[in-house]
CSV table of C-alpha atoms in Angstrom, one decimal:
chain,number,residue,atom,x,y,z
K,12,UNK,CA,-43.5,30.0,-11.5
K,13,UNK,CA,-41.9,32.6,-13.7
K,14,UNK,CA,-39.4,31.8,-16.5
K,15,UNK,CA,-36.8,34.0,-14.9
K,16,UNK,CA,-37.1,32.2,-11.6
K,17,UNK,CA,-36.9,28.8,-13.4
K,18,UNK,CA,-33.7,29.8,-15.1
K,19,UNK,CA,-32.2,31.1,-12.0
K,20,UNK,CA,-32.7,27.8,-10.1
K,21,UNK,CA,-31.6,25.8,-13.0
K,22,UNK,CA,-28.3,27.7,-13.3
K,23,UNK,CA,-27.6,27.2,-9.6
K,24,UNK,CA,-28.2,23.5,-9.6
K,25,UNK,CA,-26.4,22.6,-12.9
K,26,UNK,CA,-23.3,24.6,-12.1
K,27,UNK,CA,-22.9,22.9,-8.7
K,28,UNK,CA,-23.4,19.6,-10.3
K,29,UNK,CA,-20.7,20.3,-12.9
K,30,UNK,CA,-18.3,21.7,-10.2
K,31,UNK,CA,-18.8,18.5,-8.1
K,32,UNK,CA,-17.9,16.4,-11.1
K,33,UNK,CA,-14.7,18.5,-11.8
K,34,UNK,CA,-13.6,18.5,-8.2
K,35,UNK,CA,-14.5,15.0,-7.2
K,36,UNK,CA,-13.8,13.1,-10.4
K,37,UNK,CA,-10.8,10.8,-10.4
K,38,UNK,CA,-9.4,8.4,-12.8
K,39,UNK,CA,-6.8,5.7,-12.4
K,40,UNK,CA,-4.7,3.7,-14.8
K,41,UNK,CA,-1.1,2.6,-15.2
K,42,UNK,CA,1.5,5.3,-15.0
K,43,UNK,CA,2.7,6.2,-18.5
K,44,UNK,CA,5.9,7.7,-17.0
K,45,UNK,CA,6.9,4.2,-16.0
K,46,UNK,CA,7.1,2.9,-19.6
K,47,UNK,CA,10.8,3.2,-20.0
K,48,UNK,CA,12.0,2.3,-16.5
K,49,UNK,CA,12.8,-1.4,-16.3
K,50,UNK,CA,12.5,-1.6,-12.5
K,51,UNK,CA,8.9,-0.3,-12.4
K,52,UNK,CA,6.8,-3.3,-11.5
K,53,UNK,CA,3.6,-2.5,-13.4
K,54,UNK,CA,4.8,-1.3,-16.8
K,55,UNK,CA,3.8,-4.6,-18.3
K,56,UNK,CA,0.2,-3.3,-18.1
K,57,UNK,CA,1.2,-0.8,-20.9
K,58,UNK,CA,2.9,-3.4,-23.0
K,59,UNK,CA,2.9,-7.2,-22.1
K,60,UNK,CA,6.3,-7.5,-23.8
K,61,UNK,CA,8.1,-5.3,-21.3
K,62,UNK,CA,10.4,-7.3,-19.0
K,63,UNK,CA,11.4,-6.0,-15.6
K,64,UNK,CA,15.0,-6.3,-14.2
K,65,UNK,CA,13.5,-8.4,-11.3
K,66,UNK,CA,10.4,-10.2,-10.2
K,67,UNK,CA,8.1,-8.6,-7.7
K,68,UNK,CA,5.3,-9.3,-5.2
K,69,UNK,CA,2.7,-6.4,-4.4
K,70,UNK,CA,1.8,-5.3,-1.0
K,71,UNK,CA,-1.9,-6.3,-0.9
K,72,UNK,CA,-4.1,-3.3,-1.8
K,73,UNK,CA,-1.1,-0.8,-2.0
K,74,UNK,CA,0.9,-2.3,-4.7
K,75,UNK,CA,-0.4,0.1,-7.3
K,76,UNK,CA,-2.6,3.1,-6.4
K,77,UNK,CA,-2.9,5.5,-9.4
K,78,UNK,CA,-5.4,8.3,-9.4
K,79,UNK,CA,-5.9,10.5,-12.5
K,80,UNK,CA,-8.3,13.1,-13.9
K,81,UNK,CA,-8.7,13.7,-17.7
K,82,UNK,CA,-10.8,16.2,-19.5
K,83,UNK,CA,-11.2,19.6,-21.0
K,84,UNK,CA,-13.3,21.3,-18.3
K,85,UNK,CA,-11.6,23.0,-15.4
K,86,UNK,CA,-12.7,25.0,-12.4
K,87,UNK,CA,-11.4,28.2,-14.0
K,88,UNK,CA,-14.1,27.7,-16.8
K,89,UNK,CA,-16.9,28.0,-14.2
K,90,UNK,CA,-15.5,30.1,-11.3
K,91,UNK,CA,-14.4,33.8,-11.7
K,92,UNK,CA,-12.7,35.8,-8.8
K,93,UNK,CA,-14.2,39.4,-8.3
K,94,UNK,CA,-12.6,41.2,-5.4
K,95,UNK,CA,-13.1,39.1,-2.3
K,96,UNK,CA,-15.8,37.1,-4.0
K,97,UNK,CA,-15.8,34.1,-6.3
K,98,UNK,CA,-18.6,34.2,-8.9
K,99,UNK,CA,-19.9,31.5,-11.2
K,100,UNK,CA,-20.0,31.9,-14.9
K,101,UNK,CA,-23.8,32.3,-14.6
K,102,UNK,CA,-23.5,35.5,-12.6
K,103,UNK,CA,-25.0,38.6,-14.5
K,104,UNK,CA,-21.6,40.4,-14.2
K,105,UNK,CA,-19.9,37.6,-16.2
K,106,UNK,CA,-20.7,38.1,-19.9
K,107,UNK,CA,-21.9,35.3,-22.1
K,108,UNK,CA,-18.9,35.6,-24.4
K,109,UNK,CA,-16.5,35.3,-21.5
K,110,UNK,CA,-18.1,32.2,-20.0
K,111,UNK,CA,-19.5,30.3,-23.0
K,112,UNK,CA,-16.4,31.3,-25.1
K,113,UNK,CA,-14.2,29.4,-22.6
K,114,UNK,CA,-15.9,26.1,-23.2
K,115,UNK,CA,-15.4,23.5,-25.9
K,116,UNK,CA,-18.2,22.4,-28.4
K,117,UNK,CA,-18.1,19.1,-26.5
K,118,UNK,CA,-17.0,19.2,-22.9
K,119,UNK,CA,-15.9,15.9,-21.3
K,120,UNK,CA,-14.5,14.4,-18.2
K,121,UNK,CA,-13.0,10.9,-17.9
K,122,UNK,CA,-13.3,9.5,-14.4
K,123,UNK,CA,-11.8,6.0,-13.8
K,124,UNK,CA,-10.2,3.9,-11.1
K,125,UNK,CA,-7.9,0.9,-11.2
K,126,UNK,CA,-6.9,-0.6,-7.9
K,127,UNK,CA,-4.6,-3.5,-7.6
K,128,UNK,CA,-5.7,-6.2,-5.1
K,129,UNK,CA,-2.9,-8.6,-5.7
K,130,UNK,CA,-0.1,-8.8,-8.3
K,131,UNK,CA,3.3,-10.6,-8.8
K,132,UNK,CA,5.8,-11.3,-11.5
K,133,UNK,CA,8.5,-13.9,-11.9
K,134,UNK,CA,11.1,-15.3,-14.4
K,135,UNK,CA,10.5,-18.7,-16.0
K,136,UNK,CA,10.1,-20.3,-19.4
K,137,UNK,CA,12.6,-18.0,-21.0
K,138,UNK,CA,10.7,-14.9,-20.1
K,139,UNK,CA,8.7,-12.8,-17.5
K,140,UNK,CA,5.4,-14.0,-16.1
K,141,UNK,CA,2.7,-11.8,-14.4
K,142,UNK,CA,-0.4,-12.3,-12.4
K,143,UNK,CA,-2.8,-9.4,-11.6
K,144,UNK,CA,-6.1,-9.2,-9.7
K,145,UNK,CA,-7.6,-5.7,-9.8
K,146,UNK,CA,-10.8,-3.7,-9.6
K,147,UNK,CA,-11.5,-1.2,-12.4
K,148,UNK,CA,-14.0,1.5,-12.9
K,149,UNK,CA,-14.3,3.8,-15.9
K,150,UNK,CA,-16.7,6.8,-16.0
K,151,UNK,CA,-17.1,9.4,-18.8
K,152,UNK,CA,-19.5,12.4,-19.2
K,153,UNK,CA,-20.0,14.5,-22.3
K,154,UNK,CA,-21.8,17.8,-22.2
K,155,UNK,CA,-22.3,20.1,-25.3
K,156,UNK,CA,-21.6,23.9,-25.2
K,157,UNK,CA,-25.3,24.5,-26.0
K,158,UNK,CA,-26.4,23.2,-22.7
K,159,UNK,CA,-24.4,25.8,-20.9
K,160,UNK,CA,-25.6,28.5,-23.3
K,161,UNK,CA,-29.1,27.6,-22.5
K,162,UNK,CA,-28.4,27.8,-18.8
K,163,UNK,CA,-26.5,31.1,-19.1
K,164,UNK,CA,-28.8,33.0,-21.6
K,165,UNK,CA,-32.2,31.3,-21.2
K,166,UNK,CA,-35.0,32.9,-23.2
K,167,UNK,CA,-33.4,35.8,-25.2
K,168,UNK,CA,-36.4,36.7,-27.5
K,169,UNK,CA,-40.2,36.1,-28.0
K,170,UNK,CA,-39.3,32.5,-29.0
K,171,UNK,CA,-35.9,31.0,-28.4
K,172,UNK,CA,-34.8,27.5,-29.5
K,173,UNK,CA,-31.8,25.4,-28.5
K,174,UNK,CA,-30.6,22.3,-30.3
K,175,UNK,CA,-28.5,20.0,-28.2
K,176,UNK,CA,-26.7,16.7,-29.2
K,177,UNK,CA,-24.5,14.0,-27.6
K,178,UNK,CA,-25.3,14.4,-23.9
K,179,UNK,CA,-23.9,11.2,-22.5
K,180,UNK,CA,-22.8,9.4,-19.3
K,181,UNK,CA,-21.0,6.1,-19.3
K,182,UNK,CA,-19.7,4.0,-16.5
K,183,UNK,CA,-18.0,0.5,-16.6
K,184,UNK,CA,-17.1,-1.4,-13.4
K,185,UNK,CA,-15.6,-4.8,-13.3
K,186,UNK,CA,-13.0,-7.2,-11.6
K,187,UNK,CA,-10.1,-8.3,-13.8
K,188,UNK,CA,-7.8,-11.4,-13.4
K,189,UNK,CA,-4.9,-11.3,-15.8
K,190,UNK,CA,-2.2,-13.7,-16.7
K,191,UNK,CA,0.7,-12.5,-18.8
K,192,UNK,CA,3.9,-13.8,-20.4
K,193,UNK,CA,6.7,-11.9,-22.1
K,194,UNK,CA,8.9,-14.2,-24.2
K,195,UNK,CA,12.4,-13.6,-25.6
K,196,UNK,CA,12.7,-14.8,-29.2
K,197,UNK,CA,16.3,-13.7,-29.3
K,198,UNK,CA,18.5,-11.0,-27.9
K,199,UNK,CA,16.7,-8.3,-29.9
K,200,UNK,CA,13.1,-9.4,-30.2
K,201,UNK,CA,10.6,-9.9,-27.3
K,202,UNK,CA,7.0,-10.6,-27.7
K,203,UNK,CA,4.3,-10.6,-25.0
K,204,UNK,CA,0.7,-11.5,-24.4
K,205,UNK,CA,-1.9,-11.4,-21.6
K,206,UNK,CA,-5.2,-13.2,-21.0
K,207,UNK,CA,-7.9,-11.5,-19.0
K,208,UNK,CA,-11.0,-12.8,-17.4
K,209,UNK,CA,-13.5,-10.1,-16.5
K,210,UNK,CA,-16.3,-10.2,-14.0
K,211,UNK,CA,-18.8,-7.4,-14.5
K,212,UNK,CA,-20.0,-5.6,-11.4
K,213,UNK,CA,-22.1,-2.8,-13.1
K,214,UNK,CA,-22.5,-0.7,-16.2
K,215,UNK,CA,-24.3,2.4,-17.2
K,216,UNK,CA,-24.8,4.0,-20.6
K,217,UNK,CA,-27.2,6.9,-20.8
K,218,UNK,CA,-27.4,9.3,-23.7
K,219,UNK,CA,-29.5,12.0,-25.2
K,220,UNK,CA,-28.8,11.9,-28.9
K,221,UNK,CA,-30.9,15.0,-29.6
K,222,UNK,CA,-32.8,17.5,-27.5
K,223,UNK,CA,-34.8,20.5,-28.8
K,224,UNK,CA,-35.9,23.2,-26.3
K,225,UNK,CA,-38.3,25.7,-27.4
K,226,UNK,CA,-38.8,28.6,-24.9
K,227,UNK,CA,-41.7,31.2,-25.2
K,228,UNK,CA,-43.5,33.5,-22.8
K,229,UNK,CA,-46.4,31.0,-22.7
K,230,UNK,CA,-44.6,27.7,-22.1
K,231,UNK,CA,-41.2,25.8,-22.5
K,232,UNK,CA,-41.5,22.7,-24.6
K,233,UNK,CA,-38.9,19.9,-24.5
K,234,UNK,CA,-38.5,17.2,-27.1
K,235,UNK,CA,-35.7,14.6,-26.8
K,236,UNK,CA,-34.5,11.3,-28.1
K,237,UNK,CA,-32.4,9.1,-26.0
K,238,UNK,CA,-31.8,5.7,-24.4
K,239,UNK,CA,-30.3,4.4,-21.2
K,240,UNK,CA,-28.9,0.9,-20.2
K,241,UNK,CA,-28.2,0.0,-16.6
K,242,UNK,CA,-26.6,-3.4,-15.7
K,243,UNK,CA,-26.4,-3.9,-12.0
K,244,UNK,CA,-27.6,-6.9,-9.9
K,245,UNK,CA,-30.1,-6.1,-7.2
K,246,UNK,CA,-31.5,-3.0,-8.9
K,247,UNK,CA,-35.2,-2.2,-9.5
K,248,UNK,CA,-36.3,0.9,-11.3
K,249,UNK,CA,-39.0,3.0,-9.7
K,250,UNK,CA,-41.7,4.9,-11.7
K,251,UNK,CA,-44.2,7.6,-11.1
K,252,UNK,CA,-47.9,7.6,-12.2
K,253,UNK,CA,-46.9,8.5,-15.8
K,254,UNK,CA,-44.6,5.6,-15.9
K,255,UNK,CA,-41.4,7.8,-15.9
K,256,UNK,CA,-38.4,6.7,-13.9
K,257,UNK,CA,-38.1,8.7,-10.8
K,258,UNK,CA,-35.6,6.6,-8.9
K,259,UNK,CA,-34.3,3.1,-8.2
K,260,UNK,CA,-34.3,0.6,-5.3
K,261,UNK,CA,-31.0,-1.1,-4.5
K,262,UNK,CA,-31.1,-4.4,-2.6
K,263,UNK,CA,-27.8,-5.2,-1.3
K,264,UNK,CA,-28.8,-8.7,-0.5
K,265,UNK,CA,-29.1,-9.4,-4.2
K,266,UNK,CA,-25.6,-8.3,-5.2
K,267,UNK,CA,-24.0,-10.5,-7.7
K,268,UNK,CA,-22.3,-10.9,-11.0
K,269,UNK,CA,-23.9,-8.6,-13.7
K,270,UNK,CA,-21.7,-9.7,-16.6
K,271,UNK,CA,-18.9,-11.9,-17.9
K,272,UNK,CA,-16.2,-11.2,-20.4
K,273,UNK,CA,-12.6,-11.5,-21.6
K,274,UNK,CA,-9.8,-9.5,-23.1
K,275,UNK,CA,-6.3,-9.9,-24.4
K,276,UNK,CA,-3.1,-7.7,-24.5
K,277,UNK,CA,-0.5,-8.0,-27.2
K,278,UNK,CA,2.9,-6.4,-27.5
K,279,UNK,CA,6.4,-6.6,-28.8
K,280,UNK,CA,9.8,-4.9,-28.4
K,281,UNK,CA,12.7,-4.9,-30.8
K,282,UNK,CA,16.3,-3.6,-30.2
K,283,UNK,CA,17.4,-2.0,-33.5
K,284,UNK,CA,20.8,-1.1,-32.0
K,285,UNK,CA,22.3,-1.7,-28.6
K,286,UNK,CA,21.1,1.7,-27.5
K,287,UNK,CA,17.8,2.0,-29.6
K,288,UNK,CA,14.7,0.0,-28.8
K,289,UNK,CA,11.2,0.4,-30.3
K,290,UNK,CA,8.0,-1.1,-29.0
K,291,UNK,CA,4.3,-1.5,-29.7
K,292,UNK,CA,1.3,-2.9,-27.9
K,293,UNK,CA,-2.5,-3.2,-28.0
K,294,UNK,CA,-4.2,-3.5,-24.6
K,295,UNK,CA,-7.7,-4.3,-23.4
K,296,UNK,CA,-8.9,-5.9,-26.6
K,297,UNK,CA,-12.1,-7.3,-25.3
K,298,UNK,CA,-15.7,-7.0,-24.1
K,299,UNK,CA,-18.1,-7.8,-21.3
K,300,UNK,CA,-21.5,-9.4,-21.9
K,301,UNK,CA,-24.1,-7.9,-19.4
K,302,UNK,CA,-27.1,-10.0,-18.3
K,303,UNK,CA,-28.7,-8.1,-15.5
K,304,UNK,CA,-29.8,-5.2,-17.7
K,305,UNK,CA,-32.5,-2.5,-17.3
K,306,UNK,CA,-33.4,-0.4,-20.3
K,307,UNK,CA,-35.2,2.9,-20.7
K,308,UNK,CA,-36.0,5.3,-23.4
K,309,UNK,CA,-37.2,8.9,-23.6
K,310,UNK,CA,-41.0,9.3,-24.1
K,311,UNK,CA,-42.3,10.1,-27.6
K,312,UNK,CA,-43.5,13.7,-28.4
K,313,UNK,CA,-43.0,16.9,-26.4
K,314,UNK,CA,-43.5,17.6,-22.8
K,315,UNK,CA,-43.8,20.9,-20.9
K,316,UNK,CA,-40.9,21.8,-18.7
K,317,UNK,CA,-41.9,23.2,-15.4
K,318,UNK,CA,-38.5,24.1,-14.1
K,319,UNK,CA,-36.7,23.0,-11.0
K,320,UNK,CA,-38.8,22.5,-7.9
K,321,UNK,CA,-36.2,22.9,-5.1
K,322,UNK,CA,-35.3,26.4,-3.7
K,323,UNK,CA,-32.2,27.9,-4.9
K,324,UNK,CA,-32.7,31.5,-3.5
K,325,UNK,CA,-30.1,34.2,-3.2
K,326,UNK,CA,-28.6,34.9,0.3
K,327,UNK,CA,-31.2,36.3,2.6
K,328,UNK,CA,-30.6,39.3,4.9
K,329,UNK,CA,-29.0,36.9,7.5
K,330,UNK,CA,-26.5,35.6,4.9
K,331,UNK,CA,-28.2,32.1,4.7
K,332,UNK,CA,-28.5,30.4,1.3
K,333,UNK,CA,-31.2,27.8,1.0
K,334,UNK,CA,-29.3,26.3,-2.0
K,335,UNK,CA,-26.4,25.3,0.2
K,336,UNK,CA,-28.7,22.7,1.9
K,337,UNK,CA,-30.1,21.5,-1.4
K,338,UNK,CA,-27.1,20.1,-3.3
K,339,UNK,CA,-28.0,16.5,-2.5
K,340,UNK,CA,-31.2,17.0,-4.4
K,341,UNK,CA,-29.5,17.7,-7.7
K,342,UNK,CA,-30.5,14.3,-9.1
K,343,UNK,CA,-34.1,14.9,-8.4
K,344,UNK,CA,-34.1,18.2,-10.2
K,345,UNK,CA,-32.4,16.8,-13.3
K,346,UNK,CA,-35.1,14.3,-13.7
K,347,UNK,CA,-37.4,17.3,-14.7
K,348,UNK,CA,-35.2,17.8,-17.7
K,349,UNK,CA,-34.2,14.3,-18.6
K,350,UNK,CA,-37.2,12.0,-18.7
K,351,UNK,CA,-37.0,8.2,-19.3
K,352,UNK,CA,-39.5,5.4,-19.3
K,353,UNK,CA,-38.5,1.7,-18.7
K,354,UNK,CA,-38.8,-0.5,-21.7
K,355,UNK,CA,-38.1,-4.2,-22.3
K,356,UNK,CA,-34.4,-5.1,-21.8
K,357,UNK,CA,-32.2,-7.9,-23.1
K,358,UNK,CA,-28.6,-8.9,-22.7
K,359,UNK,CA,-26.0,-6.6,-24.3
K,360,UNK,CA,-22.2,-6.3,-24.8
K,361,UNK,CA,-19.8,-3.4,-24.2
K,362,UNK,CA,-16.3,-3.1,-25.5
K,363,UNK,CA,-13.4,-2.1,-23.3
K,364,UNK,CA,-11.3,1.0,-24.1
K,365,UNK,CA,-8.6,-0.6,-26.4
K,366,UNK,CA,-5.4,1.3,-26.1
K,367,UNK,CA,-2.5,1.4,-28.6
K,368,UNK,CA,1.0,2.3,-27.3
K,369,UNK,CA,4.0,2.9,-29.6
K,370,UNK,CA,7.3,3.7,-28.1
K,371,UNK,CA,11.0,4.3,-28.9
K,372,UNK,CA,13.9,4.8,-26.4
K,373,UNK,CA,17.5,5.9,-27.0
K,374,UNK,CA,20.1,5.4,-24.3
K,375,UNK,CA,23.4,7.2,-23.6
K,376,UNK,CA,26.2,6.8,-21.1
K,377,UNK,CA,25.9,3.1,-20.8
K,378,UNK,CA,22.1,3.6,-20.5
K,379,UNK,CA,22.4,5.6,-17.3
K,380,UNK,CA,20.3,8.2,-19.2
K,381,UNK,CA,17.8,7.6,-21.9
K,382,UNK,CA,15.3,9.6,-23.9
K,383,UNK,CA,11.9,8.2,-24.9
K,384,UNK,CA,9.0,8.9,-27.1
K,385,UNK,CA,5.6,7.3,-26.4
K,386,UNK,CA,2.4,7.7,-28.4
K,387,UNK,CA,-0.8,6.5,-26.8
K,388,UNK,CA,-4.2,6.3,-28.3
K,389,UNK,CA,-7.3,5.1,-26.3
K,390,UNK,CA,-10.2,4.1,-28.6
K,391,UNK,CA,-13.7,4.8,-27.2
K,392,UNK,CA,-17.1,6.1,-28.2
K,393,UNK,CA,-18.0,9.0,-28.6
K,394,UNK,CA,-14.4,10.3,-28.1
K,395,UNK,CA,-11.0,8.9,-28.7
K,396,UNK,CA,-8.1,10.1,-26.5
K,397,UNK,CA,-4.6,10.5,-27.9
K,398,UNK,CA,-1.4,11.6,-26.3
K,399,UNK,CA,2.3,12.0,-27.3
K,400,UNK,CA,4.8,12.0,-24.4
K,401,UNK,CA,8.5,12.8,-24.4
K,402,UNK,CA,10.5,11.6,-21.4
K,403,UNK,CA,13.9,11.8,-20.0
K,404,UNK,CA,14.9,8.7,-17.8
K,405,UNK,CA,17.6,8.7,-15.2
K,406,UNK,CA,19.4,5.6,-13.6
K,407,UNK,CA,22.3,7.0,-11.5
K,408,UNK,CA,22.3,4.1,-9.1
K,409,UNK,CA,20.9,0.5,-9.0
K,410,UNK,CA,18.5,1.5,-6.2
K,411,UNK,CA,17.2,4.8,-7.7
K,412,UNK,CA,15.5,5.6,-11.0
K,413,UNK,CA,13.7,8.7,-12.1
K,414,UNK,CA,11.8,10.2,-15.1
K,415,UNK,CA,10.6,13.6,-16.3
K,416,UNK,CA,8.2,14.0,-19.1
K,417,UNK,CA,6.1,16.4,-21.1
K,418,UNK,CA,3.1,15.6,-23.2
K,419,UNK,CA,0.6,17.0,-25.6
K,420,UNK,CA,-2.9,15.5,-26.0
K,421,UNK,CA,-6.4,16.3,-27.1
K,422,UNK,CA,-7.2,17.4,-23.5
K,423,UNK,CA,-4.2,19.8,-23.3
K,424,UNK,CA,-0.5,20.0,-22.5
K,425,UNK,CA,0.9,18.4,-19.4
K,426,UNK,CA,4.1,17.4,-17.6
K,427,UNK,CA,4.9,14.7,-15.1
K,428,UNK,CA,7.6,13.1,-13.0
K,429,UNK,CA,8.4,9.7,-11.3
K,430,UNK,CA,10.7,8.5,-8.7
K,431,UNK,CA,11.4,4.8,-8.2
K,432,UNK,CA,13.3,3.6,-5.1
K,433,UNK,CA,14.4,0.0,-5.2
K,434,UNK,CA,17.0,-0.8,-2.5
K,435,UNK,CA,17.6,-4.4,-1.4
K,436,UNK,CA,14.3,-6.1,-0.7
K,437,UNK,CA,11.9,-3.2,-1.1
K,438,UNK,CA,10.4,-1.1,-3.9
K,439,UNK,CA,8.6,2.3,-3.5
K,440,UNK,CA,7.5,4.5,-6.4
K,441,UNK,CA,5.9,7.9,-6.4
K,442,UNK,CA,4.9,9.9,-9.4
K,443,UNK,CA,2.3,11.6,-11.7
K,444,UNK,CA,1.6,11.8,-15.4
K,445,UNK,CA,-0.2,15.1,-14.9
K,446,UNK,CA,1.0,17.8,-12.5
K,447,UNK,CA,-1.1,21.0,-12.3
K,448,UNK,CA,0.5,24.3,-11.7
K,449,UNK,CA,-2.3,25.8,-9.6
K,450,UNK,CA,-4.6,24.2,-7.0
K,451,UNK,CA,-7.4,25.3,-4.7
K,452,UNK,CA,-6.9,24.9,-0.9
K,453,UNK,CA,-8.6,21.5,-1.3
K,454,UNK,CA,-5.9,20.4,-3.9
K,455,UNK,CA,-8.3,20.7,-6.8
K,456,UNK,CA,-6.6,21.8,-10.1
K,457,UNK,CA,-7.8,25.2,-11.1
K,458,UNK,CA,-6.7,25.7,-14.8
K,459,UNK,CA,-6.8,22.2,-16.0
K,460,UNK,CA,-8.7,18.9,-15.4
K,461,UNK,CA,-5.6,16.8,-16.0
K,462,UNK,CA,-4.2,15.7,-12.8
K,463,UNK,CA,-2.7,12.4,-11.3
K,464,UNK,CA,-1.0,10.8,-8.4
K,465,UNK,CA,0.6,7.3,-8.3
K,466,UNK,CA,2.0,5.4,-5.4
K,467,UNK,CA,3.0,1.8,-4.8
K,468,UNK,CA,4.8,-0.6,-2.4
K,469,UNK,CA,6.2,-3.8,-3.7
K,470,UNK,CA,8.8,-6.5,-2.8
K,471,UNK,CA,11.5,-7.9,-5.3
K,472,UNK,CA,11.4,-11.6,-5.8
K,473,UNK,CA,14.3,-12.4,-8.0
K,474,UNK,CA,16.7,-11.0,-10.6
K,475,UNK,CA,16.3,-11.5,-14.4
K,476,UNK,CA,18.6,-14.4,-15.3
K,477,UNK,CA,19.9,-12.5,-18.2
K,478,UNK,CA,21.5,-9.9,-15.9
K,479,UNK,CA,23.3,-12.6,-14.1
K,480,UNK,CA,24.9,-14.0,-17.3
K,481,UNK,CA,25.9,-10.8,-19.0
K,482,UNK,CA,27.6,-7.6,-18.2
K,483,UNK,CA,25.0,-4.9,-18.3
K,484,UNK,CA,24.7,-1.5,-16.6
K,485,UNK,CA,24.4,-1.6,-12.9
K,486,UNK,CA,23.9,-5.4,-12.5
K,487,UNK,CA,21.6,-6.3,-9.7
K,488,UNK,CA,23.3,-8.5,-6.9
K,489,UNK,CA,22.2,-12.1,-6.9
K,490,UNK,CA,20.9,-11.6,-3.3
K,491,UNK,CA,18.7,-8.7,-4.4
């Protein structure tokens, strides 16, 4: 097999793999736009000291559905319009500077999901109490620019060498049971805490710390150093004659708990003046201990890279493209480049993505309008995510609230909006922290990877006793 054919097939496979991740990856977490709206049921997940105007009970499975995408890779980095055609960045007519120059040194996508199964909140013990049962999944990928440079340029001289670092994929999946309480110390200070029990369903952490690729006319040699951990009940790794992992067997009959853990949330709010409130919280301080663990490492020494085995030919005379039928084999092809051998495994622990939120809100017109500033930092390895959001909050009526916001983060600039409808006996919210300006016909954002959609149906349980005893803006009727 010629080197040019190897490079051609590799380009086709990898670019579709990346596009699938960009277009299909979703992440979900609590809507940051809700932080300053006191009738949003789930804002206590951002700060356990935040007290709602009323208690609530979630519609099972639909109380809080929040879908998001975060990262610095976008479709426009990989697809280029040319007349009536759409070309990939690997097409010969797209220069290396144009394609590779659009990428970051470290390209990443964050793909998570957080679905509420059951949640409710109520007033008692001089504060606000919450119960949450939810399923959470967090997935991240990290790809260096040099990987795309290799795929784009291939062998450019008699001997070409590429050095790659920090190729990584992480996924954390668990069930969370959380009990929270926000307690009023006095009229100005409120503190809150939340205890969480975590049941691990599955975890993956695979990384290539270093990969050296030496390309010559005689052979392509690969040397890599990496490690992979997989914790999932019912999984058996399959190996070939060389002892290299070439697949896995999943027995649904052996599904079970793969790990156990715990976490806490801590928060506080302080009213400096009647119309100025500051707040701070640390959430997801905790870990999961994984017991059902499989471990693998890259083999020692170099190996010859033979290229991808599956066809990826150009369109034939009839317009058929063999590659269109081969996308489901991408994983098999990647095994030729990323080799692992199973080793002895033991129990291990993984930390959650602890998040720090610091906020300030200033109200005007009897708090019918307020302006907020929220700083959020999520600590993770190998990348920490940070964001600064400015928001304008509107409360024209007791049954209607809305927010508009703009934000800057280390994944780009974004804007978002939220509408919260809370008439008597019913709550419905719809919003997004990230709204893209341009989409494909399949509603995939084109120029950014940041996109979100949030939706929830809940039912009010009872009014905050503080509102019944004091004159506050838009007091909620006792029957509400």
